[in-house]
Amino acid sequence: MPPLLKSVSIRNYPPSQEFPFNLPLIQNLGVVQFKKNITFFVGENGAGKSTLLEAIAAKMRLPAAGSESVDFDPSLEAARFLGRFLSLGQTIKTTHGFFSRAEDFIGFVKNIQRQIAELNREIEDIENTWQGGDITLALGPLKGEKQALINRYGGDLDAMSHGEGFLKFFLSRITAKGVYLIDEPEAALSPQRQLSLISLIRQKAETQDCQFIIATHSPIIMAMPEADILEFKEGQINPVSYRETEHYQITKQFLDRPEAFLRGL
């Protein structure tokens, strides 16, 4: 099946020197095509990777994986405005999927903990004030809701290692035929956990027709052979091979001769 999101372009945006319309990337943006179910955005910070990813999420009205909705998150105000001028080419229009940043995991954990704490308070209030009748009828729905949260997400996500918790969080939110926009997942993951994420993404893309667009600096994550890599550089977006990326070249040079590399700094 072809990717659910086939292309993105910008049209009729207002002339402005304000962010994000002052970015060379936005001013030069043509049609960005997605030919595979896995695409990586790579490039220096400030090149526009996250800005475009956030604007696509706003245009598609994808739910945020964290505690704030994309529609209301104040940090995404510029992305929402930019999203109004994006044109999307879609095989099937879908709101299945999510937009996620590494910091959203913390907000997600707090959200789940808050829901469980509220359910515990309601259960305790009923137990302390109940008079007569079968209390199990009153407690059943609350305990069932609490157990469903624990079964899906784990009773204490933040007690797990950060990487393990992130992967559990990630897996619990993925459904078939969804579009998943992920910004720098490596920030929450060790190298070993990055390999686990690769395995998960490959499986979901192949067996459940999920599409992943990921902004990353990780030479481990971007090594997936099934993926396309789009490089954001000097206000342009161009396809590159894995070995053409600066991330691969610098990492390889460093690992081949770390002492010599450091002496040359």
Coordinates of C-alpha atoms in Angstrom, one line a residue:
M1 CA 0.0 0.0 0.0
P2 CA 1.3 3.5 -0.8
P3 CA 2.0 5.9 2.0
L4 CA -1.1 7.5 3.6
L5 CA 0.5 10.9 3.3
K6 CA 2.0 11.2 -0.2
S7 CA 3.1 14.8 -0.3
V8 CA 3.1 18.2 1.4
S9 CA 3.4 21.7 -0.2
I10 CA 2.8 25.3 0.8
R11 CA 0.6 27.8 -1.1
N12 CA -0.6 31.3 -0.8
Y13 CA 1.2 32.0 2.5
P14 CA 1.4 35.7 3.6
P15 CA 4.6 37.6 3.0
S16 CA 6.1 38.0 6.4
Q17 CA 9.4 38.4 8.2
E18 CA 8.1 36.6 11.2
F19 CA 8.7 33.0 12.2
P20 CA 8.1 30.6 10.6
F21 CA 7.6 32.4 7.3
N22 CA 11.0 34.0 7.5
L23 CA 12.7 30.5 7.3
P24 CA 14.5 30.0 4.0
L25 CA 13.0 26.4 4.0
I26 CA 9.4 27.7 4.1
Q27 CA 10.1 30.4 1.4
N28 CA 11.7 27.8 -0.9
L29 CA 9.3 24.9 -0.1
G30 CA 8.1 23.1 -3.2
V31 CA 6.4 19.7 -3.1
V32 CA 7.8 17.3 -0.6
Q33 CA 7.0 13.7 -1.6
F34 CA 6.8 10.7 0.7
K35 CA 7.4 7.6 -1.4
K36 CA 7.8 5.1 1.5
N37 CA 6.2 4.3 4.8
I38 CA 9.3 5.4 6.7
T39 CA 10.9 8.9 6.0
F40 CA 13.6 10.6 8.0
F41 CA 14.1 14.4 8.2
V42 CA 17.7 15.1 8.9
G43 CA 19.8 18.3 9.2
E44 CA 21.1 20.9 11.6
N45 CA 19.0 22.4 14.4
G46 CA 17.1 25.4 13.0
A47 CA 16.9 24.0 9.5
G48 CA 13.1 23.7 9.8
K49 CA 12.7 19.9 10.4
S50 CA 10.6 20.3 13.5
T51 CA 8.7 23.3 12.2
L52 CA 7.5 21.3 9.1
L53 CA 6.8 18.2 11.2
E54 CA 4.7 20.2 13.7
A55 CA 2.8 22.0 10.9
I56 CA 1.9 18.7 9.2
A57 CA 0.6 17.5 12.5
A58 CA -1.5 20.6 12.9
K59 CA -2.9 20.4 9.4
M60 CA -3.8 16.7 9.8
R61 CA -5.2 17.4 13.3
L62 CA -3.3 14.5 14.7
P63 CA -3.6 14.0 18.4
A64 CA -0.6 14.8 20.5
A65 CA 1.0 11.9 22.3
G66 CA 1.7 14.0 25.4
S67 CA -0.4 16.1 27.8
E68 CA -1.2 19.0 25.5
S69 CA -3.5 18.8 22.4
V70 CA -1.9 20.0 19.1
D71 CA -4.8 22.4 18.8
F72 CA -4.1 24.1 22.1
D73 CA -0.4 23.6 22.9
P74 CA 1.0 27.2 23.1
S75 CA 4.4 26.0 21.9
L76 CA 2.8 25.0 18.6
E77 CA 1.0 28.3 17.8
A78 CA 3.4 29.1 14.9
A79 CA 3.0 25.5 13.6
R80 CA -0.8 25.8 13.6
F81 CA -0.6 29.1 11.7
L82 CA 1.8 27.5 9.1
G83 CA -0.4 24.5 8.8
R84 CA -3.3 26.6 7.5
F85 CA -1.2 27.2 4.3
L86 CA -0.1 23.6 3.8
S87 CA -1.6 21.4 1.1
L88 CA -1.5 17.6 1.7
G89 CA -1.7 14.8 -0.8
Q90 CA -3.3 11.9 0.9
T91 CA -4.1 8.4 -0.2
I92 CA -6.8 8.2 2.5
K93 CA -7.7 11.0 4.8
T94 CA -7.0 9.8 8.4
T95 CA -6.7 11.2 11.9
H96 CA -5.3 7.9 13.1
G97 CA -1.8 8.4 14.4
F98 CA -0.1 11.0 16.6
F99 CA 2.5 13.7 16.9
S100 CA 5.2 13.1 19.5
R101 CA 8.2 14.8 20.9
A102 CA 10.6 13.2 23.4
E103 CA 9.4 15.6 26.2
D104 CA 5.8 14.5 25.5
F105 CA 6.5 11.2 27.3
I106 CA 6.9 13.0 30.6
G107 CA 3.6 14.8 30.1
F108 CA 1.9 11.5 29.1
V109 CA 3.1 9.8 32.2
K110 CA 1.9 12.6 34.4
N111 CA -1.5 12.5 32.6
I112 CA -1.9 8.7 33.3
Q113 CA -0.8 9.1 36.9
R114 CA -3.3 12.0 37.4
Q115 CA -6.1 9.9 36.0
I116 CA -5.2 6.9 38.3
A117 CA -4.9 9.2 41.3
E118 CA -8.3 10.7 40.6
L119 CA -9.9 7.3 40.3
N120 CA -8.2 6.2 43.6
R121 CA -9.7 9.3 45.3
E122 CA -13.2 8.5 44.0
I123 CA -12.9 4.9 45.1
E124 CA -11.7 5.9 48.6
D125 CA -14.5 8.5 48.9
I126 CA -17.1 5.8 48.1
E127 CA -15.6 3.3 50.5
N128 CA -15.6 5.9 53.3
T129 CA -19.1 7.2 52.8
W130 CA -21.0 4.2 51.5
Q131 CA -24.1 3.2 53.5
G132 CA -26.2 0.1 52.7
G133 CA -26.5 -1.8 49.4
D134 CA -23.9 -3.6 47.4
I135 CA -20.8 -1.4 47.2
T136 CA -19.3 -3.5 44.4
L137 CA -21.9 -2.1 42.0
A138 CA -20.7 1.5 42.7
L139 CA -17.0 0.6 42.7
G140 CA -17.0 -1.7 39.7
P141 CA -16.8 0.9 36.9
L142 CA -14.2 2.9 38.7
K143 CA -12.0 -0.1 39.4
G144 CA -12.5 -1.3 35.9
E145 CA -11.4 2.0 34.4
K146 CA -8.3 2.1 36.7
Q147 CA -7.3 -1.5 35.8
A148 CA -7.7 -0.8 32.1
L149 CA -5.2 2.1 32.4
I150 CA -2.8 -0.1 34.3
N151 CA -3.2 -3.0 31.8
R152 CA -2.5 -0.7 28.9
Y153 CA 0.2 1.6 30.2
G154 CA 1.6 -0.1 33.3
G155 CA 0.9 0.9 36.9
D156 CA 4.0 3.0 37.3
L157 CA 5.5 4.0 34.0
D158 CA 8.1 6.4 35.5
A159 CA 9.5 3.7 37.7
M160 CA 10.6 1.9 34.6
S161 CA 13.8 3.0 32.9
H162 CA 13.1 6.0 30.7
G163 CA 13.8 4.2 27.5
E164 CA 11.7 1.2 28.4
G165 CA 8.8 3.4 29.5
F166 CA 9.1 5.4 26.2
L167 CA 8.9 2.2 24.1
K168 CA 5.9 0.9 26.1
F169 CA 4.2 4.3 25.7
F170 CA 5.0 4.3 22.0
L171 CA 3.7 0.8 21.4
S172 CA 0.5 1.4 23.3
R173 CA -0.5 4.3 21.1
I174 CA 0.1 2.7 17.6
T175 CA -2.9 1.5 15.6
A176 CA -3.0 0.2 12.0
K177 CA -3.1 2.6 9.1
G178 CA -2.0 5.6 11.1
V179 CA 0.5 8.4 10.4
Y180 CA 3.1 8.9 13.2
L181 CA 5.1 12.1 13.3
I182 CA 8.0 11.8 15.8
D183 CA 10.5 14.5 16.7
E184 CA 13.9 13.3 17.9
P185 CA 12.9 10.1 19.7
E186 CA 16.6 9.3 20.4
A187 CA 16.5 11.9 23.2
A188 CA 14.7 9.3 25.4
L189 CA 16.6 6.2 24.2
S190 CA 19.9 4.5 24.7
P191 CA 21.6 3.0 21.6
Q192 CA 20.1 -0.4 22.5
R193 CA 16.6 1.0 22.9
Q194 CA 17.0 2.8 19.6
L195 CA 17.5 -0.6 18.0
S196 CA 14.3 -1.8 19.7
L197 CA 12.5 1.3 18.3
I198 CA 13.8 0.4 14.8
S199 CA 12.5 -3.1 15.1
L200 CA 9.1 -1.8 16.2
I201 CA 8.8 0.8 13.4
R202 CA 9.8 -1.7 10.7
Q203 CA 7.2 -4.2 12.0
K204 CA 4.4 -1.7 12.1
A205 CA 5.2 -0.2 8.7
E206 CA 5.3 -3.6 7.1
T207 CA 2.4 -5.4 8.8
Q208 CA 0.0 -2.6 9.7
D209 CA 0.5 -0.1 6.9
C210 CA 1.6 2.6 9.4
Q211 CA 3.5 5.6 8.1
F212 CA 6.4 7.2 10.1
I213 CA 7.9 10.6 9.5
I214 CA 10.7 11.1 12.0
A215 CA 13.1 14.0 12.6
T216 CA 16.3 12.6 14.0
H217 CA 20.0 13.2 14.5
S218 CA 20.7 9.6 15.3
P219 CA 22.9 7.7 12.8
I220 CA 21.5 4.5 14.4
I221 CA 17.8 5.3 13.8
M222 CA 18.3 6.7 10.3
A223 CA 20.1 3.5 9.1
M224 CA 16.9 1.7 8.3
P225 CA 17.4 0.4 4.7
E226 CA 13.6 0.6 4.0
A227 CA 13.5 4.4 4.7
D228 CA 13.9 7.5 2.6
I229 CA 16.1 10.3 4.0
L230 CA 15.3 13.9 3.3
E231 CA 18.1 16.4 4.2
F232 CA 17.2 19.9 5.3
K233 CA 20.1 22.1 4.3
E234 CA 20.5 25.7 3.1
G235 CA 16.8 26.2 2.8
Q236 CA 16.3 23.2 0.6
I237 CA 15.0 19.6 1.1
N238 CA 16.8 16.9 -0.9
P239 CA 16.9 13.1 -0.8
V240 CA 20.2 11.7 0.3
S241 CA 21.6 8.2 1.0
Y242 CA 22.5 7.1 4.5
R243 CA 26.2 7.3 3.8
E244 CA 25.9 10.8 2.4
T245 CA 24.5 12.2 5.6
E246 CA 26.8 14.3 7.8
H247 CA 25.6 12.2 10.8
Y248 CA 27.0 9.0 9.3
Q249 CA 30.2 10.5 8.0
I250 CA 31.2 12.3 11.2
T251 CA 30.2 9.4 13.4
K252 CA 32.2 7.0 11.3
Q253 CA 35.3 9.3 11.2
F254 CA 35.1 9.6 15.0
L255 CA 34.7 5.9 15.7
D256 CA 37.4 4.9 13.3
R257 CA 40.0 7.2 15.0
P258 CA 38.6 8.9 18.1
E259 CA 41.9 10.1 19.5
A260 CA 43.1 11.6 16.2
F261 CA 39.6 13.1 15.7
L262 CA 39.7 14.8 19.1
R263 CA 43.2 16.1 18.6
G264 CA 42.1 17.9 15.5
L265 CA 39.4 19.9 17.2

